[in-house]
XYZ file of C-alpha atoms in Angstrom:
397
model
C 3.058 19.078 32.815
C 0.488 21.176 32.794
C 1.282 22.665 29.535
C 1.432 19.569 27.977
C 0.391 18.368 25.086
C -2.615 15.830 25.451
C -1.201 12.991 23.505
C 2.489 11.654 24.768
C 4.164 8.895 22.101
C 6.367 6.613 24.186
C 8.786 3.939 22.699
C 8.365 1.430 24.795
C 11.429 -1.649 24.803
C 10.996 -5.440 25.966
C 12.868 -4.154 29.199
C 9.123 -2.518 30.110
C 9.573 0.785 32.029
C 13.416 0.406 33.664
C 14.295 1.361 29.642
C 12.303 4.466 30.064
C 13.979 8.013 30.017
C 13.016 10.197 32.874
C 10.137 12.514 30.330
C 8.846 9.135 29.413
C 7.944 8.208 33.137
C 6.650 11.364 34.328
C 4.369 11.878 31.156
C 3.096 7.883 32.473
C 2.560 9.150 35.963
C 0.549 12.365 34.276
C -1.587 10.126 32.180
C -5.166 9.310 32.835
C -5.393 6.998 29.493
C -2.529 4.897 28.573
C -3.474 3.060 25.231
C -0.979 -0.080 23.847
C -0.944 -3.476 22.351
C -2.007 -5.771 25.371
C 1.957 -7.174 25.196
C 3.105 -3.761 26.290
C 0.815 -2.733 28.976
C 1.615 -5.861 30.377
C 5.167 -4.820 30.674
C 3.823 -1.507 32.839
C 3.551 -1.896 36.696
C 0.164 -0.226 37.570
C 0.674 3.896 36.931
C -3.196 4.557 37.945
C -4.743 5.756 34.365
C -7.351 3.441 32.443
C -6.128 0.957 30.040
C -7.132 0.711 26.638
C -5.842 -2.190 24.501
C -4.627 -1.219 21.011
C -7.165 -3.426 18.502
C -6.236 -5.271 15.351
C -6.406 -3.966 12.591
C -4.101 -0.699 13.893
C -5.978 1.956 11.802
C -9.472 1.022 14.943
C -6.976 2.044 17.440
C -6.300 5.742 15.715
C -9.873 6.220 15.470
C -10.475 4.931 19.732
C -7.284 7.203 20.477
C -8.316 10.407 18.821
C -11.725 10.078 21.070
C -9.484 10.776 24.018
C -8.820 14.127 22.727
C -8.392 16.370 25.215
C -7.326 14.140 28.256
C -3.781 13.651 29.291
C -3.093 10.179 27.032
C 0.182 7.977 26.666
C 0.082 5.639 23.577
C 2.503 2.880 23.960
C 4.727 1.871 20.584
C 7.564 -0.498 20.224
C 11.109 1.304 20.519
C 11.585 4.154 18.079
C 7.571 4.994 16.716
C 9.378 7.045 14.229
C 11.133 4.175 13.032
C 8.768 1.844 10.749
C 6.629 2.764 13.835
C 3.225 4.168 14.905
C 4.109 7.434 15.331
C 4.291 8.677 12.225
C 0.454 7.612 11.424
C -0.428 8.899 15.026
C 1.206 12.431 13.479
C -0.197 12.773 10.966
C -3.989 12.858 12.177
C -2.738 15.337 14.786
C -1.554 19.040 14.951
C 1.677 19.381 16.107
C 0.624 21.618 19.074
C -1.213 18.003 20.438
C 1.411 15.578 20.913
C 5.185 14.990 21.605
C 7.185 11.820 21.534
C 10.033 10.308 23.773
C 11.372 7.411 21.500
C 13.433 4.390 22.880
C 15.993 1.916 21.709
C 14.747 0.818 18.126
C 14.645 -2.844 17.103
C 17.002 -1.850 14.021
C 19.841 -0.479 16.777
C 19.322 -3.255 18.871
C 19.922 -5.904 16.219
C 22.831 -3.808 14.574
C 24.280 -4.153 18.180
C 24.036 -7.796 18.607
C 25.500 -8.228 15.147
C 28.037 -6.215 15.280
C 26.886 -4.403 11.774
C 26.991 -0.859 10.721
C 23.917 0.171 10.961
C 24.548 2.884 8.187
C 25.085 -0.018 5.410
C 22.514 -2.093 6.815
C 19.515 -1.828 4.880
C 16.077 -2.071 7.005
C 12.831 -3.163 6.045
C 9.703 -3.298 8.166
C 7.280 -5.748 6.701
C 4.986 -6.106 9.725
C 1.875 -4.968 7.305
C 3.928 -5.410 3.920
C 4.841 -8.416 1.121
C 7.900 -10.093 1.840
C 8.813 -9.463 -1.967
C 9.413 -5.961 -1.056
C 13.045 -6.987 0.123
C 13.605 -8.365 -3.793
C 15.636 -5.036 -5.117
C 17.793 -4.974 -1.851
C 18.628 -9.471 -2.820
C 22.281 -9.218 -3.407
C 25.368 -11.703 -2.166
C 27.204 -9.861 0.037
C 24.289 -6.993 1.581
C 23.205 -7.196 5.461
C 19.037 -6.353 5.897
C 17.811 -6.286 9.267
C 13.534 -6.860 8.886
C 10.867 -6.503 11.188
C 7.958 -9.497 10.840
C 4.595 -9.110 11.799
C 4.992 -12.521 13.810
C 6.874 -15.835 14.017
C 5.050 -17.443 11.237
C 6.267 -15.072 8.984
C 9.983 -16.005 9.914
C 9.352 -19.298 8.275
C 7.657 -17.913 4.990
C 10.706 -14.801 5.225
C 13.019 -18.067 4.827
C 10.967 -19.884 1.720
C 11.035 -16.771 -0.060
C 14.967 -16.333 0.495
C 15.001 -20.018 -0.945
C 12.823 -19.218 -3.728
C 14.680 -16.525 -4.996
C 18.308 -18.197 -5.035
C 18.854 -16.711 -1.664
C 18.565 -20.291 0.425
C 22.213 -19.901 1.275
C 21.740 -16.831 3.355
C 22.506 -16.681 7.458
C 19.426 -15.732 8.893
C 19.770 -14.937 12.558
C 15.964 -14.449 14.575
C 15.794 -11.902 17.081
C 13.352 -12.535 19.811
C 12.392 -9.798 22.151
C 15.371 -7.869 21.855
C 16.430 -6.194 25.036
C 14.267 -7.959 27.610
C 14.126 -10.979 29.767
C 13.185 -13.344 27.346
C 15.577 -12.242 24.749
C 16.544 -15.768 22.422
C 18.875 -15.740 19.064
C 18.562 -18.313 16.332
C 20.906 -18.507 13.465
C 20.635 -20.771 10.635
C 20.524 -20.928 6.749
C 17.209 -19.844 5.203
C 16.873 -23.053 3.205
C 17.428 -25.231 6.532
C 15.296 -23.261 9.262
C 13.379 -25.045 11.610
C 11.849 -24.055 14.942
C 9.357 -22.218 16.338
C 8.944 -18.279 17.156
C 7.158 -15.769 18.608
C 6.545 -12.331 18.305
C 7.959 -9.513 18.759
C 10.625 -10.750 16.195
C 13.074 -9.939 13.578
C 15.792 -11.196 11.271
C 19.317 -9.754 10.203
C 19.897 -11.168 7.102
C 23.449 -12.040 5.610
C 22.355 -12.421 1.913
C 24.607 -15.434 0.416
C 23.536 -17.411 -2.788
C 23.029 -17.579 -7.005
C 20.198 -15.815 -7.279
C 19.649 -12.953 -9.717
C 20.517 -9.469 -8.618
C 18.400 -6.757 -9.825
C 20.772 -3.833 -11.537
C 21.480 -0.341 -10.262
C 21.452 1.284 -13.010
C 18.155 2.145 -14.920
C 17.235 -0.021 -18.565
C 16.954 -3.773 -16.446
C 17.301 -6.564 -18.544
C 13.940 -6.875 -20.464
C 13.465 -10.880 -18.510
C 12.814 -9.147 -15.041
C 9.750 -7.643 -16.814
C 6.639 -10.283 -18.019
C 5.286 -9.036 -21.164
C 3.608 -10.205 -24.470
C 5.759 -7.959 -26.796
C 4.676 -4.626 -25.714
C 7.495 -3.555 -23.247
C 10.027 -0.306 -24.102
C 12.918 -2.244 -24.632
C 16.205 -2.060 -22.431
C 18.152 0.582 -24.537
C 15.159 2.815 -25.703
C 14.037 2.543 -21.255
C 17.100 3.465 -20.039
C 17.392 6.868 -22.762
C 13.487 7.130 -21.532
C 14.429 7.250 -17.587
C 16.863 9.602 -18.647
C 14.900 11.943 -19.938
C 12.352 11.526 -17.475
C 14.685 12.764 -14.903
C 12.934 11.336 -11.453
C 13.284 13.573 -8.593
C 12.938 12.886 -5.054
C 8.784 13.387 -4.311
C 7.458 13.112 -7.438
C 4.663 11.436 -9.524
C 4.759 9.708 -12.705
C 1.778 8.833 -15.339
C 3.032 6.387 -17.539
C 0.261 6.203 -20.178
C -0.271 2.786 -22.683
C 1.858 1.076 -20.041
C 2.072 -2.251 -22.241
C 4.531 -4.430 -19.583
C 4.693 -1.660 -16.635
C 8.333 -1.096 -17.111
C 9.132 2.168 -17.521
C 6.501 3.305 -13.871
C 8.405 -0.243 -12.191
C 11.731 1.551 -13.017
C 10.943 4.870 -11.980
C 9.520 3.691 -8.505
C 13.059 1.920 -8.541
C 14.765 4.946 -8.338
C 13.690 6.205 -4.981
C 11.140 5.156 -2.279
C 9.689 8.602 -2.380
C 8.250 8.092 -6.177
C 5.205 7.632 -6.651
C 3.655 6.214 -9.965
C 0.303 5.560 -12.146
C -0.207 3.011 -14.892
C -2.705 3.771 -17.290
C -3.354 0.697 -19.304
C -6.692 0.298 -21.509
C -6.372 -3.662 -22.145
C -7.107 -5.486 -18.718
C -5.083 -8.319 -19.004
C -1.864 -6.311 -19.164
C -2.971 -4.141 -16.864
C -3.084 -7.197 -14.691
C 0.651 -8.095 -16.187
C 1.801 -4.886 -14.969
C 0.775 -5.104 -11.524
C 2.116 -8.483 -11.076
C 5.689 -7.401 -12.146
C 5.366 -4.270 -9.819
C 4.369 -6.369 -7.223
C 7.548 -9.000 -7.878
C 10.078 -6.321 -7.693
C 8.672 -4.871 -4.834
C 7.275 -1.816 -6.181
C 3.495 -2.867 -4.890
C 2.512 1.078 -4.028
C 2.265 0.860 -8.129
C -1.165 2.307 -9.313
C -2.727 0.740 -12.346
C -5.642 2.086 -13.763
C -7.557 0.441 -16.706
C -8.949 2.922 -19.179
C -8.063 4.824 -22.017
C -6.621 7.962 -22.032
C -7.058 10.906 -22.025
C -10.362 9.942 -20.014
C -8.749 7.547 -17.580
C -6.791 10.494 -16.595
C -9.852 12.113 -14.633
C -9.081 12.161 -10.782
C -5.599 11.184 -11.076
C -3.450 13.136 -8.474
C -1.518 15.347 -10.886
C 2.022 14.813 -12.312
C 5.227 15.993 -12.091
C 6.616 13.689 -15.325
C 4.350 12.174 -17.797
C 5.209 9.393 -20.389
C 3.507 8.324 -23.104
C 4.409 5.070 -24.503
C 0.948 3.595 -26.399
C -1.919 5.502 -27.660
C -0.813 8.606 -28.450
C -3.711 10.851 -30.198
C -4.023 14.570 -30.352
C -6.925 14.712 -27.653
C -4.116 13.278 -25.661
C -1.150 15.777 -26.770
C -3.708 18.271 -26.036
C -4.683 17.284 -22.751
C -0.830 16.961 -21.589
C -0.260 20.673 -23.020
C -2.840 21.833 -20.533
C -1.156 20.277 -17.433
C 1.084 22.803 -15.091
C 4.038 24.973 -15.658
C 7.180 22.682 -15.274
C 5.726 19.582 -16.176
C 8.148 17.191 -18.026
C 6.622 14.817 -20.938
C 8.187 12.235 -22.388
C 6.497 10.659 -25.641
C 8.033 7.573 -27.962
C 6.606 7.056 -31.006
C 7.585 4.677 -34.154
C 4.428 4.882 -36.535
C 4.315 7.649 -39.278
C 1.271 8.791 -37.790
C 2.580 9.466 -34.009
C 6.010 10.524 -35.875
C 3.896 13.328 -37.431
C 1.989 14.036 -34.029
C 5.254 14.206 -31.948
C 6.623 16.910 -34.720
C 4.182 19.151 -34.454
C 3.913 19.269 -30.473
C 7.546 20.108 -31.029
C 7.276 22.740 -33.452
C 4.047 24.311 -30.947
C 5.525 23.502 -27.776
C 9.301 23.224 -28.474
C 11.706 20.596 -26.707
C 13.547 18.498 -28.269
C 12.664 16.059 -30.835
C 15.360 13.051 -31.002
C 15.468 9.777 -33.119
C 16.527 6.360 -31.672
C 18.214 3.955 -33.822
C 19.380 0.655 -32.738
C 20.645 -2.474 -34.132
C 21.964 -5.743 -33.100
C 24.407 -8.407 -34.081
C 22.517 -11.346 -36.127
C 23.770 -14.091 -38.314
C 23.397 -14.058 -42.026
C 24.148 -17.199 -42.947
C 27.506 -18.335 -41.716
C 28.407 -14.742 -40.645
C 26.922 -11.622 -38.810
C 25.342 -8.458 -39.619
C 23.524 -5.377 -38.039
C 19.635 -6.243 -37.726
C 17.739 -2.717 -37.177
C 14.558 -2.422 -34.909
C 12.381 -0.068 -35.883
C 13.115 3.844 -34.747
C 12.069 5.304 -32.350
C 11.256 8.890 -32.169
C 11.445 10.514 -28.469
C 9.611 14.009 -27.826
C 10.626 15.225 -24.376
C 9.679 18.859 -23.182
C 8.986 20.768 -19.888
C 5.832 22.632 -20.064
């Protein structure tokens, strides 16, 4: 033990130590600190080191811990702490070199197991410090979730929100202190739970109900997006998204975002994107972080400003689409960004038509026009009504 690292991360279950692997006890008996929410170290016989009680909100208890720098320190977390945990916070304020981790069972397994779910087709959410409305792309009849609450309360508004969405018909089945003495199981449709419950708790989630389902596919229905007339429609979005081509770890400006839709659709794509709105009017840049935050897509940035000045500070992008407010100080202040930068521009004035040509002919890409119509009556019978083209620049620096 002695060349130990001086911070040990031990996934703790609501068996208390007997769930322990054999690393996880001897690093306990080591310890001089042992640091935990007060409902864990009250699961620990006495191992000899001074207790420290993990504060609310978590972020006081990394600063406490990282004062015991240096001495031989166990911090306590529930099950897996890489798992929707506290580990991965705890990591990465650390050097590797100064801490190791033994995790235990995770809530997610342990629920899977009592279900009798595959836990690969299960999707899992942990909402303990996170909207409920986070779960609203993964609402379809049919899917399994398995969520982590902060508390019992929030089992109750879990269930409203289910009902409010068209889900009421779903089986919700509580989890109480999963693995341990006081282990309880509650099943019952979301639109008829009663009951009290206590923490630590979670819900598997049998989705069941007429409530909308959010598509796959990018170009959603224009209704899932709140707008006043300025949104890129469903067609021209989808050809947009395309073009954009999101990759796994990467950041997206969407500049004159009008409704939010095209940054709400990239973020869609993968919980690794990441995504700024830069909207000069302030009530739609209100609008837009509304619909993020319906569709679950809350880590949405929205700045209000003007570009190219609201652009100052921004962390830099790996795609960049321009959508309103297109002016040559702008073109020229995307042409400057790095090597391998993608940019994306729609325009349907003359003006930004003439703009978008001659970043083409300077920067090259490829210059595209989009031209839709749609079924309409005239009179008794039906004809093509055209929107207005759309010319799409799209180029990699």
């Amino acid at each position: 033990m002695a060349d130990a690292p001086w911070l040990t991360i031990v996934g703790l279950g609501e068996d208390g130590p007997g769930g322990l692997c054999v690393a996880s006890r001897a690093a306990l008996d080591a310890a001089e600190i042992v640091m935990g929410p007060p409902r864990h170290l009250s699961l620990l016989p006495d191992v000899g080191a001074r207790r420290i009680d993990w504060p609310v909100p978590f972020a006081d208890g990394v600063e406490t811990l990282l004062t015991c720098r240096g001495t031989p320190t166990v911090a306590l977390a529930s099950g897996d702490p890489f798992w929707f945990g506290a580990g991965t916070t705890l990591a990465a304020r650390l050097e590797r070199s100064e801490w190791r981790a033994f995790p235990g069972r995770s809530t997610f397994s342990l629920a899977a197991a009592r279900m009798g779910w595959a836990l690969e087709t299960t999707a899992c959410f942990g909402l303990h410090a996170a909207p409920l409305k986070r779960l609203r792309p993964a609402l379809a009849p049919g899917r399994r979730l398995i969520v982590l609450l902060r508390g019992g309360d929030s089992v109750h508004a879990l269930a409203e929100y289910l009902s409010a969405e068209g889900f009421g018909a779903s089986t919700l089945s509580v989890l109480q202190a999963l693995g341990g003495p006081r282990e309880a199981v509650t099943e019952a449709r979301a639109d008829a739970l009663t009951g009290d419950f206590a923490h630590p708790v979670c819900v598997a989630i049998a989705l069941a109900g007429d409530g909308a389902v959010l598509p796959l596919a990018s170009g959603r229905p224009d209704d899932w997006f709140d707008n006043d007339g300025q949104i890129t429609k469903r067609p021209v979005r989808a050809m947009t998204l395309s073009a954009l081509a999101p990759r796994p770890f990467e950041t997206l400006w969407d500049i004159g975002g009008g409704s939010g839709s095209i940054a709400i659709e990239w973020l869609l794509g993968d919980p690794t994107l990441r995504a700024t709105c830069v909207e000069r009017d302030p009530d739609r840049a209100a609008r837009i972080a509304e619909n993020a935050a319906r569709l679950g897509q809350d880590r949405l940035r929205v700045v209000t400003g003007s570009a190219p000045e609201a652009l100052d500070g921004l962390d830099p992008p790996n795609a960049v689409f321009v959508g309103g407010g297109l002016s040559q100080a702008l073109l020229d202040r995307l042409a400057a960004l790095p090597a391998g930068t993608r940019i994306v521009a729609n325009a349907v004035t003359l003006e930004s038509e003439a703009l978008l040509a001659a970043a083409q002919a300077r920067l090259g890409g490829d210059l595209v026009r989009l031209d839709l119509s749609q079924a309409a009556p005239i009179g008794p019978k039906r004809g093509w009504k055209a929107a207005y083209p759309i010319v799409q620049w799209s180029v990699t620096l």
